[in-house]
Amino acid sequence: MRKKTALITGVTGQDGSYLAEFLLELGYRVVGMVRRTSTINFDRIKHIQDRIDIVQGDLLDQSSLMEIIREHQPDEVYNLAAQSFVPTSFSQPVLTGEFTALGVTRLLEAIRHVKPDTRFYQASSSEMFGKVVEVPQRETTPFHPRSPYGVAKVYGHWITVNYRESYGLFACSGILFNHESPRRGLEFVTHKVTHAAARIKLGLQRELRLGNLDARRDWGYAGDYVRGMWMMLQHDQPDDYVLATGETHSVRELCEVAFGYLGLNWEDYVAIDPKHYRPAEVDLLIGDASKAGRVLGWEPQVNFEQLVRMMVDADLQSLHNNERQV
C-alpha cells in the first residue's frame, strides 16, 4: 500500500512538530516546509528531523509553493505557517496580512493549479471571534476580530471556504481555540507563566510582569488538537470545525495553578505592567466543539490542570539540563 504524503507548512512550530510526530506514527511520508532564513530553529523537530523531508518554500512566494506541490504530490496539506503572535500583528500589520491572509491564497492557488485532489487544512483561530457576540463560540458565530492577526485569520478562513465552494477543493478550516504545550513559544502567556514559575522556584528569577489577569481563554493541549486536524481531512466531506475544551480560565487562574503546583503563592511574585495590555483586548473566548465531537468523534484528552503541570515539569527539566551543561 502506497504511503500517504503530507506537506506541513510551519513544521518547526509547536503544532507542526506535534502533527509531524502524529503523522509519522500513522505511517505517512512527511514533507516539512521551512522559510529560507539566516537561522532556522529545528529544536522542536530535532528528534524526528531525520524522518522528515525538509524543503524550502515561502508563503510570500507563489512559485516556490507550486514547485513543492509539483515535486512532492502531497495527498494532504496542513497550512500551519503564519505570523501567529497577536502583539506582533499590531506592530507589523502588513507583514501579518501577507503571511497569515494572502499566504493562504497563494497555497490554495498552487493546489488548484497543480494537484486539485489534495486535501487542504487551514489553521483558523478563535481570535477571529474577538469581541464575541455569543458564548460559547461555535462554527456559526459571527466574527469580530480585535487584532490585525485576527483580521488576517478571518481572510484566510473565508478564502478557504471560497475555494471549497468555487473550485470543489477538499478544503477544511479548523477554528482552534488556544492550545499550549511545553513547545509553546516563550512569548505566549501560558509558557511565560510556567517558565517564570519554574525559574522563581529555582531562585533564578524574582518577579513576573503581566498585563490583563482577567482575560479568559479556552486552553487545551496541542497534541490533542493536531489529532483533530487530521480527523477533519479523513472525513467524507470537507467542512469547518471548532476545536476547544469548552472550559474557560483566566490568566490569574493560570498563575494560581502554575505557582501553586510548585508550592508558591503567585501573588508574591506577579506584578501588573500596563505595557503588556493589548490596544484592543479580547476578554473572553470559550469554544463549543460539539460538532467536531458529533461528526468526527474528536474530544480533548488533557485538561487545564494537567496541561499547566506538564508545562511546569518540562520547564523545570529544561532548566536543570541547562544548569548541567553550564
Coordinates of C-alpha atoms in Angstrom, one line a residue:
M1 CA 0.0 0.0 0.0
R2 CA 1.4 3.4 -1.0
K3 CA 2.4 5.7 1.8
K4 CA 0.3 8.9 2.1
T5 CA 2.3 12.1 1.8
A6 CA 1.5 15.1 3.9
L7 CA 3.0 18.6 3.5
I8 CA 3.2 20.7 6.6
T9 CA 3.9 24.4 6.4
G10 CA 5.2 25.7 9.7
V11 CA 6.6 22.3 10.6
T12 CA 9.2 23.8 13.1
G13 CA 6.4 25.4 15.2
Q14 CA 4.5 23.9 18.1
D15 CA 1.6 22.5 16.1
G16 CA 3.8 21.5 13.2
S17 CA 6.1 19.4 15.4
Y18 CA 3.2 17.6 17.1
L19 CA 1.5 17.0 13.8
A20 CA 4.6 15.6 12.2
E21 CA 5.1 13.2 15.1
F22 CA 1.5 12.1 14.8
L23 CA 1.6 11.5 11.0
L24 CA 4.9 9.7 11.2
E25 CA 3.3 7.3 13.7
L26 CA 0.5 6.7 11.2
G27 CA 3.0 5.8 8.5
Y28 CA 2.9 9.0 6.5
R29 CA 5.7 10.4 4.5
V30 CA 6.0 13.9 6.0
V31 CA 7.3 16.9 4.0
G32 CA 8.1 19.9 6.1
M33 CA 8.3 23.4 4.6
V34 CA 10.6 26.0 6.1
R35 CA 11.5 29.5 5.1
R36 CA 15.0 30.3 4.0
T37 CA 16.3 32.5 6.8
S38 CA 19.7 33.1 8.3
T39 CA 18.8 31.0 11.3
I40 CA 16.2 28.2 11.2
N41 CA 15.2 26.8 14.6
F42 CA 14.8 23.0 14.4
D43 CA 14.6 22.5 18.1
R44 CA 11.0 21.2 18.2
I45 CA 11.6 18.6 15.5
K46 CA 15.2 17.6 16.1
H47 CA 14.2 14.2 17.5
I48 CA 12.3 13.4 14.2
Q49 CA 14.2 15.6 11.7
D50 CA 15.9 12.6 10.1
R51 CA 12.5 11.2 9.3
I52 CA 11.1 14.3 7.6
D53 CA 11.8 15.7 4.1
I54 CA 12.7 19.3 4.8
V55 CA 12.0 21.6 1.8
Q56 CA 12.4 25.4 1.4
G57 CA 9.4 27.4 0.5
D58 CA 7.7 30.7 1.4
L59 CA 4.1 31.7 1.7
L60 CA 5.2 35.0 0.1
D61 CA 6.5 33.2 -3.0
Q62 CA 3.8 31.6 -5.3
S63 CA 6.4 29.8 -7.5
S64 CA 8.1 28.0 -4.6
L65 CA 4.7 26.7 -3.4
M66 CA 3.8 25.4 -6.8
E67 CA 7.1 23.7 -7.2
I68 CA 6.8 22.0 -3.8
I69 CA 3.3 20.7 -4.7
R70 CA 4.5 19.6 -8.2
E71 CA 7.6 17.8 -6.9
H72 CA 6.1 16.1 -3.8
Q73 CA 2.5 15.5 -4.9
P74 CA 1.0 15.6 -1.3
D75 CA -2.2 13.9 -0.5
E76 CA -2.8 16.3 2.3
V77 CA -1.5 19.8 3.0
Y78 CA -1.7 21.4 6.5
N79 CA -1.1 25.1 6.4
L80 CA 0.2 25.9 9.9
A81 CA 2.6 28.7 8.9
A82 CA 1.7 32.2 9.9
Q83 CA 2.8 35.3 11.8
S84 CA 1.0 34.0 14.8
F85 CA 1.8 36.3 17.7
V86 CA -1.0 38.8 18.3
P87 CA 1.0 41.7 19.8
T88 CA 3.4 41.5 16.8
S89 CA 0.5 41.9 14.5
F90 CA -0.1 45.4 15.9
S91 CA 3.5 46.4 15.2
Q92 CA 3.8 44.6 11.9
P93 CA 0.2 44.5 10.4
V94 CA 1.2 44.5 6.7
L95 CA 3.6 41.6 7.1
T96 CA 1.0 39.7 9.2
G97 CA -1.5 40.2 6.4
E98 CA 0.9 38.9 3.7
F99 CA 1.7 35.7 5.6
T100 CA -1.4 35.0 7.5
A101 CA -4.0 36.1 4.9
L102 CA -2.6 36.2 1.4
G103 CA -0.3 33.3 2.1
V104 CA -3.3 31.1 2.3
T105 CA -4.5 32.2 -1.1
R106 CA -1.1 31.5 -2.7
L107 CA -1.1 28.0 -1.3
L108 CA -4.7 27.3 -2.4
E109 CA -3.8 28.6 -5.9
A110 CA -0.8 26.3 -6.0
I111 CA -3.0 23.3 -5.1
R112 CA -5.8 24.3 -7.5
H113 CA -3.4 24.6 -10.5
V114 CA -1.0 21.7 -9.7
K115 CA -2.9 19.0 -7.7
P116 CA -6.5 19.8 -7.1
D117 CA -7.3 16.4 -5.4
T118 CA -5.1 17.4 -2.5
R119 CA -6.9 17.7 0.8
F120 CA -6.2 21.0 2.5
Y121 CA -6.3 22.1 6.1
Q122 CA -6.3 25.8 7.1
A123 CA -5.4 26.8 10.7
S124 CA -8.1 29.2 11.6
S125 CA -8.2 30.7 15.1
S126 CA -10.5 31.6 17.9
E127 CA -9.0 35.1 17.7
M128 CA -11.4 35.6 14.7
F129 CA -14.3 35.8 17.2
G130 CA -12.6 38.7 19.1
K131 CA -15.4 40.8 20.6
V132 CA -17.7 37.9 20.9
V133 CA -21.4 38.1 20.3
E134 CA -22.4 34.8 21.9
V135 CA -20.9 32.4 24.5
P136 CA -19.7 29.8 23.8
Q137 CA -18.5 30.4 20.2
R138 CA -19.3 27.8 17.5
E139 CA -18.9 27.5 13.8
T140 CA -21.9 29.8 13.1
T141 CA -20.8 32.6 15.5
P142 CA -20.1 35.9 13.6
F143 CA -16.5 37.1 13.6
H144 CA -15.4 40.4 15.1
P145 CA -11.6 40.2 15.2
R146 CA -9.8 42.6 17.5
S147 CA -6.2 42.5 16.1
P148 CA -4.5 42.5 12.7
Y149 CA -3.8 38.8 13.3
G150 CA -7.5 38.1 13.9
V151 CA -8.4 40.0 10.8
A152 CA -5.9 38.2 8.7
K153 CA -7.1 34.8 10.0
V154 CA -10.7 35.8 9.0
Y155 CA -9.5 36.3 5.5
G156 CA -7.6 33.0 5.5
H157 CA -10.7 31.3 6.8
W158 CA -13.1 32.7 4.2
I159 CA -10.8 32.3 1.2
T160 CA -10.6 28.6 2.2
V161 CA -14.4 28.4 2.2
N162 CA -14.4 30.2 -1.1
Y163 CA -12.0 27.8 -2.8
R164 CA -14.1 24.9 -1.5
E165 CA -17.3 26.3 -2.9
S166 CA -15.9 27.8 -6.1
Y167 CA -13.5 25.1 -7.2
G168 CA -14.6 22.0 -5.4
L169 CA -11.4 21.6 -3.4
F170 CA -11.4 19.4 -0.3
A171 CA -10.6 22.4 2.0
C172 CA -11.3 22.5 5.7
S173 CA -10.7 25.2 8.3
G174 CA -10.1 24.2 11.9
I175 CA -11.2 27.1 14.2
L176 CA -8.8 26.2 17.1
F177 CA -9.0 27.8 20.5
N178 CA -5.8 28.3 22.4
H179 CA -3.7 25.2 22.6
E180 CA -0.5 25.0 24.5
S181 CA 2.3 22.6 25.3
P182 CA 5.9 22.6 26.5
R183 CA 6.9 23.5 22.9
R184 CA 4.9 26.8 23.0
G185 CA 7.0 29.9 22.4
L186 CA 8.1 31.8 25.5
E187 CA 6.4 34.9 24.2
F188 CA 2.9 33.3 24.8
V189 CA 1.4 33.9 28.2
T190 CA 1.0 30.3 29.2
H191 CA 4.6 29.4 28.7
K192 CA 5.7 32.8 30.0
V193 CA 4.0 31.9 33.3
T194 CA 5.1 28.3 33.7
H195 CA 8.7 29.2 32.7
A196 CA 8.8 32.1 35.2
A197 CA 7.3 29.9 38.0
A198 CA 10.0 27.3 37.4
R199 CA 12.8 29.9 37.4
I200 CA 11.4 31.5 40.6
K201 CA 11.2 28.2 42.3
L202 CA 14.9 27.6 41.4
G203 CA 15.9 31.0 42.5
L204 CA 16.8 32.2 39.0
Q205 CA 14.1 35.0 38.9
R206 CA 12.3 37.2 41.4
E207 CA 9.3 38.7 39.6
L208 CA 6.9 38.1 36.7
R209 CA 5.3 41.1 35.0
L210 CA 2.0 40.5 33.2
G211 CA -0.9 42.5 31.7
N212 CA -4.6 41.7 32.0
L213 CA -5.0 39.0 34.6
D214 CA -8.8 38.9 34.0
A215 CA -8.5 37.8 30.3
R216 CA -10.1 34.4 30.0
R217 CA -9.2 31.7 27.4
D218 CA -10.2 28.2 26.5
W219 CA -6.8 26.5 26.8
G220 CA -6.2 22.9 25.5
Y221 CA -3.2 20.7 24.7
A222 CA -1.7 21.0 21.3
G223 CA -1.2 17.2 21.0
D224 CA -5.0 16.8 21.2
Y225 CA -5.6 19.5 18.6
V226 CA -3.3 18.1 15.8
R227 CA -5.2 14.9 16.0
G228 CA -8.4 16.9 15.3
M229 CA -6.7 18.5 12.2
W230 CA -6.0 15.1 10.8
M231 CA -9.5 13.8 11.5
M232 CA -11.0 16.7 9.5
L233 CA -9.1 15.6 6.4
Q234 CA -10.2 11.9 6.8
H235 CA -13.9 12.7 6.7
D236 CA -16.1 12.1 3.6
Q237 CA -16.9 15.8 3.2
P238 CA -14.8 19.0 3.8
D239 CA -16.2 21.3 6.4
D240 CA -15.2 23.7 9.2
Y241 CA -14.9 22.7 12.8
V242 CA -14.3 24.4 16.2
L243 CA -11.8 22.5 18.4
A244 CA -11.9 23.6 22.1
T245 CA -12.3 22.2 25.6
G246 CA -15.5 24.1 26.4
E247 CA -13.9 25.4 29.6
T248 CA -12.5 28.9 30.3
H249 CA -9.8 30.0 32.7
S250 CA -8.3 33.4 33.5
V251 CA -4.6 34.4 33.4
R252 CA -5.0 34.7 37.2
E253 CA -6.1 31.0 37.4
L254 CA -3.1 30.1 35.2
C255 CA -0.8 31.7 37.7
E256 CA -2.5 30.1 40.6
V257 CA -2.1 26.6 39.1
A258 CA 1.5 27.0 37.9
F259 CA 2.9 28.6 41.1
G260 CA 0.7 26.5 43.4
Y261 CA 2.0 23.3 41.8
L262 CA 5.5 24.4 43.0
G263 CA 4.2 25.3 46.5
L264 CA 4.4 29.1 45.8
N265 CA 1.9 31.9 46.2
W266 CA 1.7 33.6 42.8
E267 CA 0.6 36.9 44.4
D268 CA 4.1 37.2 45.9
Y269 CA 5.8 37.3 42.5
V270 CA 3.4 38.6 39.9
A271 CA 3.2 42.3 39.1
I272 CA 0.9 44.1 36.7
D273 CA 2.6 46.1 33.9
P274 CA 0.4 48.3 31.6
K275 CA 2.8 47.8 28.7
H276 CA 1.6 44.2 28.4
Y277 CA -2.0 45.2 27.7
R278 CA -3.2 45.0 24.1
P279 CA -4.5 48.1 22.2
A280 CA -7.8 46.2 21.9
E281 CA -8.4 43.4 24.4
V282 CA -10.2 40.1 23.8
D283 CA -11.7 39.4 27.3
L284 CA -13.4 36.0 26.9
L285 CA -13.1 33.1 24.5
I286 CA -14.7 29.7 25.1
G287 CA -15.5 27.2 22.3
D288 CA -18.3 24.7 21.6
A289 CA -16.6 21.7 19.9
S290 CA -19.8 19.6 19.9
K291 CA -19.9 19.5 16.1
A292 CA -16.3 18.0 16.0
G293 CA -17.4 15.5 18.6
R294 CA -20.6 14.6 16.8
V295 CA -19.2 14.4 13.3
L296 CA -15.5 13.4 13.8
G297 CA -15.6 11.7 17.2
W298 CA -13.0 14.2 18.5
E299 CA -12.6 15.2 22.1
P300 CA -9.7 16.6 24.2
Q301 CA -7.8 14.2 26.4
V302 CA -5.7 16.6 28.6
N303 CA -7.4 19.0 31.0
F304 CA -6.3 22.5 32.1
E305 CA -4.5 21.5 35.3
Q306 CA -2.8 18.6 33.6
L307 CA -1.6 20.9 30.8
V308 CA -0.2 23.5 33.2
R309 CA 1.6 20.9 35.3
M310 CA 3.0 19.2 32.2
M311 CA 4.5 22.6 31.1
V312 CA 5.9 23.4 34.5
D313 CA 7.5 19.9 34.7
A314 CA 9.1 20.4 31.3
D315 CA 10.4 23.9 32.2
L316 CA 11.9 22.6 35.4
Q317 CA 13.6 19.7 33.5
S318 CA 14.9 22.1 30.8
L319 CA 16.3 24.5 33.4
H320 CA 18.0 21.6 35.2
N321 CA 19.5 20.4 31.9
N322 CA 20.8 23.8 31.1
E323 CA 22.4 24.1 34.6
R324 CA 24.2 20.8 34.0
Q325 CA 25.5 22.0 30.6
V326 CA 27.0 25.2 32.0

